[in-house]
Structures are given as C-alpha cells and as structure tokens.
Amino acid sequence: MGPNTNYKNFMGVSTFMKKLLQKLNKPSAKYSILALVLIGAVITVAGVVVMNKSLHYFSQTEFCVSCHTMKQNYEEYKQSIHYSNAKGIRAECVDCHQPKDFVGKIWRKMGAYKDVYHHFVTGKIDTPEKFEEHRLELAQKVWDRMADENYKTCTTCHSYEAMDHDKQSVQAMKEMIPAAKENMACIECHKGIAHELPNMAGGFRKTFETLTASAIAPAGAKKLFSIEEKSLFATADANGKVEGQLLPASEVEVIGEEGEMLKVRVQGWIETNGKGRVMTEYMGKRVFKATVRGDVKATETVISEEVDPATNIAWKQVAVNAYITKDHLVQSIDPVWDYASEMFASTCNSCHAAPAPGHFTANGWISSLKAMSAYYRLSKTEERTLLKYLQNHGSDTGGVGAH
C-alpha cells in the first residue's frame, strides 16, 4: 500500500466526518430548535423523577424484607433499639446499609445484585436455613463494606461531637469516653446492635481446618512450628510412652528423621530452682512452650544461665531432644498467627472492642484472657493458641510475634 492510498483513505474519513457534523448541526426541518430543547429538558426531568422515585421505592424497608430470606433479619431488627426506643427515632434498613450520597447509594444498589443472584440463581441463601449457614460470611461482608466506607452510614446519625456523656448511663459513659478519644468505629463494639450475631467461631474454625489439611512437615525442613499440642517421645515410636507435650505455636529444630517420626530439638527456659518440667519461650515470662519429663528430660543440656533482674529469679536456657510425628506442623509461624488473630477478632471483639495485643505484657495477658473467658467458648487448645498469640504480640515481647 503506497503513500497515495493512505492519503486517499485519510481524506475519505475526513469528508465523512464533516458531512456527519453538518447533519448534526443542521436545524430540524420539522421542529424548531426551541422545541427540541424543551423536549430534551422534559425527558431529562422525567428521567430524574423516575430515578428518584425508583430509588425511593427500592430503599423502603418494606421492599428490603419482601424477599422471604430476609424475614428472620426483619424480626431480629424489630427487637432492636434501632426499631423501637424511648426517643421514637427509627433507623430503617437503608439508614445502616446504604450511604446517603448519590454515588454511594447507586454503588450499593449495584452491589445488591449479588444477593439477588445467590437467592434466585445459585440458591445459596434461598431458605432461612441456608441463610443461617452463611450468616457469618454475609455479616463479614457488611462489616468490611462499612469499614471501607469509613462507617459513614453510622456517623450520619451518630457523632462523638454531639454526645453529652453526662446524660449517658454510667456504663455507657465508661465505654464511650475512651472510644471518643480514640475515635473508634461504632461497629467495633456494636456488631450485634440490629441483628443476631452469627456463630463467630465458624470462620476461624474453618481456617484451622484448612491449615490442618496442609500442616504436614515437608522433607528437608529444618525449622517447624506446631499448630496444636503434640506428644513428645524419647524414641521413634508414636505408640511409645509420652514423655512430654509440645504446646501450640511452638518452634522446634529438626535434627533427624526416622521413618514416620522426626527427631527434634526443643529449646527454651526453665527456672533453675524449679522442678524443670515446664519450658517457656522467654526468661521470666510465662509463655509456655513445652513440658518435659522422663527420658526426654534426661537429654537436657544447658545453653546459658541468667538471673531475671525484675524478679531476681535464676533461669537456665536449655535444650532437649525428642521425637514427634510429622502432622500438625508448618514451616512458618505466620499462618498460625493469622488463624489466632482471626480467633481473637471473632471472640474477644464480638461484644466490645478488645484491647490491642500490645496493650498488655506477656504475663499480663494470662489474667486478662481469663477474665474474658466467660464471654467466649473455646476449646483448651484454641485458648492456648490464642494466649500464645497475644503473649507473643505483647508489649514486652516485641509486639511482632517473635519467638
């Protein structure tokens, strides 16, 4: 194709564009320009009115609960303070679930297609039983969306600046004053304000199931971490006598392998004048790592000796050799901490905002977690893992989960 051909093509396109613009700019032979402007204005106004009326209709509580899977949510909402209160102020569905600004409102409407899709197409939530099964997942999406929107649906009605703490109850004042100082989000303490809280354990327990499925020590691994309690043996026999326990989230060094067993080195601290059975992660801190006895205890070697300046108690850093099975072991502590962090958010933060892990010392977390134990339902292993996470992220252990 030569240059003349390209030039002719360019001129042809240019001529076409000129003719098109001339037609668009040419006055209508049938209607005056004023009539066309008025018709356009009427169509625009009609469009705005129709859109406004449509948004109003689709934003009514009656429409929101017209889907039968929302009936249970509606009944829960009717029992809440947002539905009936001394001041006679009612927050409708859209007040909490839909931003007031136009862009946020349209975006929320567009996002609602997922609920419709899962109700009518996939059938994922088309019955109350199925909805209940996925309640935690759905609730978490709402909480995440509120956080992404900086909780503007909450702050439309509530603001710290407008609060008169003297008119609040003693308990409310006790909670709200520090919350106002830290500018905490409403949802941090009030997740169950309008609807029944989902089973918060469902999320982190599924995470643990996934973690367990892949927690098999790979060949050649030199450093491993336990995800739950593991028995310590003095010989490479999983049916032999148990000579101790390795606690969750504890590190071991692999020094050998015999069949289906790993020979490991467990290092930690014990009190010099104690019985020497309990091994801790740190000197002077009750961050328990393992218990040892019998023939495993007999392999103990002393690495160093120190005196804790805070208590004047003598400690020994020691190491023991033992055998463990290859299951429930991971190469990085990070997935264990992620699981424990999710557990912390699901249990300790489900009613009121819990302090950050770095708020207490490692030893301080023992009594603090015990004080909250009446408000959560965890197994002994889960509780030990959670405590280990909090202690390893405490104010005196680096705050980063370091071992």
Coordinates of C-alpha atoms in Angstrom, one line a residue:
M1 CA 0.0 0.0 0.0
G2 CA 1.6 3.3 -1.2
P3 CA 1.5 6.7 0.3
N4 CA -1.2 7.9 -2.2
T5 CA -3.5 5.2 -1.0
N6 CA -3.1 6.2 2.7
Y7 CA -3.7 9.9 1.8
K8 CA -6.9 9.0 -0.1
N9 CA -8.2 6.9 2.8
F10 CA -7.5 9.8 5.2
M11 CA -9.3 12.3 3.0
G12 CA -12.3 9.9 2.7
V13 CA -12.6 9.6 6.5
S14 CA -12.2 13.4 6.9
T15 CA -15.0 14.1 4.3
F16 CA -17.3 11.6 6.1
M17 CA -16.8 13.3 9.5
K18 CA -17.5 16.7 8.0
K19 CA -20.8 15.6 6.5
L20 CA -21.8 13.9 9.8
L21 CA -21.1 17.1 11.8
Q22 CA -23.1 19.2 9.3
K23 CA -26.1 16.9 9.6
L24 CA -25.9 17.1 13.4
N25 CA -25.7 20.8 13.4
K26 CA -28.4 21.3 10.8
P27 CA -31.7 22.6 12.2
S28 CA -34.6 20.2 12.1
A29 CA -36.9 20.7 9.2
K30 CA -39.9 19.6 11.3
Y31 CA -39.2 21.1 14.8
S32 CA -37.7 24.4 15.9
I33 CA -34.6 24.4 18.0
L34 CA -36.6 25.7 21.0
A35 CA -39.0 22.8 20.7
L36 CA -36.1 20.3 20.7
V37 CA -34.5 22.0 23.7
L38 CA -37.8 21.8 25.6
I39 CA -38.3 18.2 24.6
G40 CA -34.8 17.4 25.9
A41 CA -35.5 19.2 29.1
V42 CA -38.7 17.3 29.7
I43 CA -37.1 14.0 29.0
T44 CA -34.2 14.9 31.4
V45 CA -36.6 16.0 34.2
A46 CA -38.8 12.9 33.7
G47 CA -35.7 10.7 33.9
V48 CA -34.6 12.4 37.1
V49 CA -38.1 12.0 38.7
V50 CA -38.4 8.3 37.6
M51 CA -34.9 7.6 39.0
N52 CA -35.6 9.4 42.3
K53 CA -39.0 7.6 42.7
S54 CA -37.4 4.3 41.9
L55 CA -34.6 4.8 44.4
H56 CA -37.1 5.8 47.0
Y57 CA -39.2 2.7 46.3
F58 CA -36.3 0.3 46.3
S59 CA -34.9 1.9 49.5
Q60 CA -38.0 1.2 51.7
T61 CA -37.8 -1.3 54.4
E62 CA -41.0 -3.0 53.0
F63 CA -39.1 -3.7 49.8
C64 CA -36.0 -4.9 51.6
V65 CA -37.8 -7.5 53.5
S66 CA -40.1 -8.6 50.6
C67 CA -37.6 -11.5 50.0
H68 CA -38.5 -14.3 52.3
T69 CA -34.9 -15.0 53.4
M70 CA -35.0 -11.5 55.0
K71 CA -37.9 -12.3 57.2
Q72 CA -35.7 -13.5 60.0
N73 CA -33.5 -10.5 59.8
Y74 CA -36.5 -8.3 59.9
E75 CA -37.8 -10.0 63.1
E76 CA -34.4 -9.5 64.7
Y77 CA -34.3 -5.8 63.7
K78 CA -37.8 -5.3 65.2
Q79 CA -36.4 -6.4 68.6
S80 CA -33.5 -3.9 68.4
I81 CA -33.2 -0.4 69.7
H82 CA -32.9 0.9 66.2
Y83 CA -36.5 -0.2 65.6
S84 CA -38.1 0.9 68.9
N85 CA -36.7 3.2 71.6
A86 CA -37.6 5.9 74.1
K87 CA -36.9 8.7 71.6
G88 CA -39.1 7.4 68.9
I89 CA -36.4 7.5 66.3
R90 CA -36.3 4.6 63.9
A91 CA -33.4 3.6 61.7
E92 CA -34.7 1.9 58.6
C93 CA -32.7 -0.7 56.6
V94 CA -31.2 1.9 54.3
D95 CA -30.0 4.1 57.1
C96 CA -27.5 1.4 58.1
H97 CA -26.9 -0.4 54.8
Q98 CA -27.0 2.4 52.2
P99 CA -24.9 5.6 52.1
K100 CA -26.8 8.9 51.8
D101 CA -24.7 10.4 49.0
F102 CA -25.8 9.7 45.4
V103 CA -22.7 7.9 44.3
G104 CA -22.7 5.7 47.4
K105 CA -26.4 5.0 47.0
I106 CA -26.1 3.9 43.4
W107 CA -23.0 1.8 44.1
R108 CA -24.8 0.0 46.9
K109 CA -27.8 -0.7 44.7
M110 CA -25.5 -2.1 42.0
G111 CA -23.7 -4.3 44.6
A112 CA -27.0 -5.7 45.8
Y113 CA -27.2 -7.8 42.7
K114 CA -25.1 -10.4 44.4
D115 CA -27.8 -11.1 47.0
V116 CA -30.4 -11.4 44.3
Y117 CA -28.1 -13.7 42.3
H118 CA -27.5 -16.0 45.2
H119 CA -31.2 -16.1 46.1
F120 CA -32.7 -16.8 42.7
V121 CA -29.8 -18.3 40.6
T122 CA -27.4 -20.2 42.9
G123 CA -30.0 -20.9 45.7
K124 CA -27.1 -20.2 48.2
I125 CA -29.4 -18.3 50.5
D126 CA -32.9 -19.0 49.3
T127 CA -34.1 -20.5 52.5
P128 CA -33.7 -19.4 56.1
E129 CA -31.6 -22.5 56.9
K130 CA -29.2 -21.7 54.1
F131 CA -29.1 -18.0 55.1
E132 CA -28.2 -19.1 58.6
E133 CA -25.4 -21.3 57.3
H134 CA -23.8 -18.3 55.5
R135 CA -24.7 -15.7 58.1
L136 CA -21.1 -15.2 59.2
E137 CA -19.9 -14.8 55.7
L138 CA -22.6 -12.3 54.8
A139 CA -22.2 -10.3 58.1
Q140 CA -18.4 -10.1 57.5
K141 CA -19.0 -8.6 54.1
V142 CA -21.3 -5.9 55.6
W143 CA -18.7 -5.1 58.3
D144 CA -16.0 -4.9 55.7
R145 CA -18.1 -2.6 53.5
M146 CA -18.8 -0.4 56.4
A147 CA -15.1 -0.1 57.2
D148 CA -14.3 0.7 53.5
E149 CA -16.9 3.5 53.6
N150 CA -15.4 4.8 56.9
Y151 CA -18.6 3.9 58.7
K152 CA -20.5 6.9 57.1
T153 CA -23.9 5.2 57.5
C154 CA -23.3 5.2 61.3
T155 CA -21.9 8.7 61.6
T156 CA -24.8 10.1 59.6
C157 CA -26.8 9.8 62.8
H158 CA -24.1 9.4 65.5
S159 CA -21.1 11.6 66.2
Y160 CA -18.8 11.9 69.2
E161 CA -19.0 15.7 69.0
A162 CA -22.8 15.6 69.5
M163 CA -22.6 13.3 72.5
D164 CA -23.3 14.6 76.0
H165 CA -21.6 11.9 78.2
D166 CA -23.2 13.3 81.3
K167 CA -26.6 12.2 80.0
Q168 CA -25.4 8.7 79.4
S169 CA -25.6 5.8 81.8
V170 CA -22.5 5.1 83.9
Q171 CA -21.6 2.1 81.9
A172 CA -22.1 3.8 78.6
M173 CA -20.0 6.8 79.7
K174 CA -17.3 4.5 80.8
E175 CA -17.1 2.9 77.3
M176 CA -17.8 6.0 75.2
I177 CA -15.4 8.5 76.7
P178 CA -12.3 6.4 75.8
A179 CA -13.9 5.4 72.5
A180 CA -14.3 9.1 71.6
K181 CA -10.7 9.8 72.5
E182 CA -9.5 7.0 70.1
N183 CA -12.2 7.8 67.5
M184 CA -13.2 4.2 67.5
A185 CA -15.7 3.0 64.9
C186 CA -19.2 2.2 66.1
I187 CA -19.0 -1.3 64.7
E188 CA -16.1 -2.2 66.8
C189 CA -18.4 -2.5 69.8
H190 CA -21.9 -2.8 68.3
K191 CA -21.8 -5.6 65.7
G192 CA -25.0 -7.1 67.2
I193 CA -26.9 -3.9 67.5
A194 CA -29.6 -4.7 64.9
H195 CA -29.3 -8.4 64.1
E196 CA -28.3 -11.6 65.8
L197 CA -24.6 -12.2 65.8
P198 CA -23.5 -15.1 63.6
N199 CA -21.6 -18.0 65.1
M200 CA -18.3 -16.2 65.2
A201 CA -16.4 -19.5 65.7
G202 CA -17.4 -20.7 62.2
G203 CA -14.8 -18.5 60.5
F204 CA -11.7 -19.3 62.4
R205 CA -12.5 -23.0 62.8
K206 CA -12.8 -23.3 59.0
T207 CA -9.4 -21.5 58.8
F208 CA -8.0 -24.1 61.2
E209 CA -9.4 -27.0 59.2
T210 CA -7.7 -25.6 56.1
L211 CA -4.5 -25.1 58.0
T212 CA -4.6 -28.6 59.4
A213 CA -5.1 -30.1 55.9
S214 CA -1.7 -28.7 54.8
A215 CA 0.2 -29.0 58.1
I216 CA 2.5 -31.9 57.2
A217 CA 6.2 -31.5 57.7
P218 CA 7.9 -31.3 54.3
A219 CA 11.0 -33.3 53.6
G220 CA 14.2 -31.5 54.5
A221 CA 12.6 -28.9 56.7
K222 CA 14.9 -27.6 59.4
K223 CA 12.5 -25.4 61.4
L224 CA 8.9 -26.2 62.2
F225 CA 6.0 -24.8 64.3
S226 CA 3.2 -26.8 65.9
I227 CA -0.4 -25.8 65.3
E228 CA -1.7 -27.7 68.3
E229 CA -0.4 -29.9 71.2
K230 CA 2.0 -32.7 70.1
S231 CA 3.2 -35.5 72.2
L232 CA 7.0 -35.8 72.8
F233 CA 8.6 -39.3 72.7
A234 CA 12.0 -40.4 73.8
T235 CA 12.2 -43.0 70.9
A236 CA 10.9 -43.0 67.3
D237 CA 7.8 -44.9 68.3
A238 CA 4.5 -43.0 68.2
N239 CA 2.9 -45.8 70.3
G240 CA 5.5 -45.5 72.9
K241 CA 5.5 -43.7 76.3
V242 CA 4.7 -40.0 76.1
E243 CA 7.5 -38.0 77.8
G244 CA 6.1 -34.5 77.5
Q245 CA 4.0 -32.1 75.4
L246 CA 4.8 -29.5 72.8
L247 CA 2.3 -26.7 73.1
P248 CA 0.6 -24.9 70.1
A249 CA 2.6 -22.3 68.2
S250 CA 6.0 -23.6 69.4
E251 CA 9.2 -23.8 67.4
V252 CA 11.3 -26.9 67.0
E253 CA 14.6 -27.6 65.2
V254 CA 14.6 -30.8 63.1
I255 CA 17.8 -32.7 63.7
G256 CA 16.9 -36.1 62.2
E257 CA 14.2 -38.3 60.7
E258 CA 13.4 -42.0 61.4
G259 CA 10.6 -43.5 59.4
E260 CA 7.4 -41.6 60.1
M261 CA 9.0 -39.7 63.1
L262 CA 11.1 -36.5 63.3
K263 CA 13.9 -36.1 65.8
V264 CA 13.7 -32.5 67.0
R265 CA 15.5 -30.2 69.4
V266 CA 13.3 -28.1 71.6
Q267 CA 14.9 -25.0 73.2
G268 CA 13.5 -22.8 75.9
W269 CA 13.9 -21.5 79.5
I270 CA 13.3 -23.2 82.9
E271 CA 13.6 -21.9 86.4
T272 CA 16.9 -23.1 88.0
N273 CA 15.4 -23.9 91.3
G274 CA 12.1 -25.3 90.0
K275 CA 11.2 -28.9 89.0
G276 CA 12.4 -28.1 85.5
R277 CA 9.4 -29.7 83.7
V278 CA 7.9 -26.5 82.2
M279 CA 9.8 -24.8 79.4
T280 CA 8.9 -21.2 78.4
E281 CA 9.7 -19.2 75.3
Y282 CA 11.3 -16.3 77.3
M283 CA 13.2 -15.9 80.5
G284 CA 10.8 -14.6 83.2
K285 CA 7.7 -14.8 81.1
R286 CA 5.0 -17.4 81.4
V287 CA 4.8 -18.1 77.7
F288 CA 4.7 -21.8 77.9
K289 CA 6.4 -23.8 75.1
A290 CA 6.6 -27.4 76.3
T291 CA 6.5 -29.8 79.3
V292 CA 9.3 -32.4 79.5
R293 CA 9.9 -35.4 81.8
G294 CA 11.4 -38.8 82.0
D295 CA 13.9 -39.8 79.2
V296 CA 13.2 -36.6 77.2
K297 CA 14.1 -34.6 80.3
A298 CA 17.3 -36.7 80.6
T299 CA 18.6 -35.3 77.3
E300 CA 18.6 -31.8 78.6
T301 CA 21.7 -29.6 78.0
V302 CA 22.2 -26.2 79.4
I303 CA 22.9 -23.4 77.0
S304 CA 23.2 -20.4 79.4
E305 CA 22.2 -19.2 82.8
E306 CA 20.8 -15.8 83.8
V307 CA 19.1 -14.0 86.6
D308 CA 15.9 -12.1 85.8
P309 CA 16.6 -8.6 87.1
A310 CA 12.8 -7.9 87.5
T311 CA 12.3 -10.8 90.0
N312 CA 15.9 -11.9 90.9
I313 CA 14.9 -15.4 89.9
A314 CA 17.6 -17.6 88.3
W315 CA 16.8 -19.2 84.9
K316 CA 18.5 -21.7 82.6
Q317 CA 18.2 -21.7 78.8
V318 CA 18.1 -25.4 77.9
A319 CA 17.5 -27.7 75.0
V320 CA 16.1 -31.3 74.9
N321 CA 15.9 -33.9 72.2
A322 CA 12.7 -35.7 71.4
Y323 CA 10.7 -37.4 68.7
I324 CA 7.4 -36.1 67.2
T325 CA 5.0 -37.2 64.5
K326 CA 5.0 -35.3 61.2
D327 CA 1.5 -34.0 61.3
H328 CA 0.2 -30.6 62.6
L329 CA 3.5 -28.9 61.7
V330 CA 4.1 -25.9 59.5
Q331 CA 7.3 -24.2 58.3
S332 CA 6.2 -20.6 59.1
I333 CA 4.5 -19.2 62.2
D334 CA 2.6 -16.7 60.1
P335 CA -0.4 -18.8 59.2
V336 CA -0.7 -19.8 62.9
W337 CA -0.8 -16.1 63.9
D338 CA -3.3 -15.3 61.1
Y339 CA -5.6 -18.0 62.4
A340 CA -5.1 -16.8 66.1
S341 CA -5.7 -13.2 65.0
E342 CA -9.0 -14.2 63.3
M343 CA -9.9 -16.1 66.5
F344 CA -9.2 -13.0 68.6
A345 CA -11.3 -10.8 66.3
S346 CA -14.2 -13.3 66.3
T347 CA -14.3 -13.9 70.1
C348 CA -12.8 -11.1 72.1
N349 CA -14.1 -8.4 69.7
S350 CA -17.6 -9.8 69.2
C351 CA -19.2 -7.9 72.0
H352 CA -17.0 -4.9 72.8
A353 CA -13.7 -3.8 71.3
A354 CA -10.9 -5.7 72.8
P355 CA -7.5 -4.1 73.6
A356 CA -4.8 -4.5 71.0
P357 CA -2.4 -7.4 71.6
G358 CA 0.4 -5.0 72.5
H359 CA -1.7 -3.4 75.3
F360 CA -0.6 -6.0 77.9
T361 CA 2.6 -7.7 78.8
A362 CA 3.0 -11.4 78.1
N363 CA 2.3 -12.3 81.8
G364 CA -0.5 -9.7 81.9
W365 CA -2.4 -11.4 79.1
I366 CA -2.9 -14.5 81.3
S367 CA -5.2 -12.9 83.8
S368 CA -6.8 -10.6 81.1
L369 CA -7.8 -13.5 78.9
K370 CA -9.0 -15.5 81.9
A371 CA -11.3 -12.5 82.8
M372 CA -12.8 -12.7 79.3
S373 CA -13.3 -16.5 79.3
A374 CA -16.9 -16.2 80.4
Y375 CA -17.8 -14.5 77.2
Y376 CA -16.3 -16.9 74.7
R377 CA -16.5 -20.7 74.1
L378 CA -13.1 -22.0 73.1
S379 CA -11.5 -25.5 73.4
K380 CA -8.5 -25.8 75.6
T381 CA -6.2 -26.0 72.5
E382 CA -7.9 -22.9 71.0
E383 CA -7.5 -21.0 74.2
R384 CA -3.8 -21.9 74.5
T385 CA -3.2 -20.9 70.9
L386 CA -4.9 -17.6 71.4
L387 CA -3.0 -16.9 74.6
K388 CA 0.3 -17.7 72.9
Y389 CA -0.6 -15.3 70.1
L390 CA -1.4 -12.5 72.5
Q391 CA 1.7 -13.1 74.6
N392 CA 4.0 -13.2 71.6
H393 CA 2.5 -9.9 70.4
G394 CA 2.6 -8.3 73.9
S395 CA 4.2 -5.1 74.9
D396 CA 7.3 -6.8 76.3
T397 CA 7.9 -9.4 73.6
G398 CA 8.5 -7.1 70.7
G399 CA 4.8 -6.9 69.7
V400 CA 5.5 -8.8 66.4
G401 CA 5.0 -12.4 67.4
A402 CA 8.7 -13.1 67.7
H403 CA 9.9 -16.3 69.3

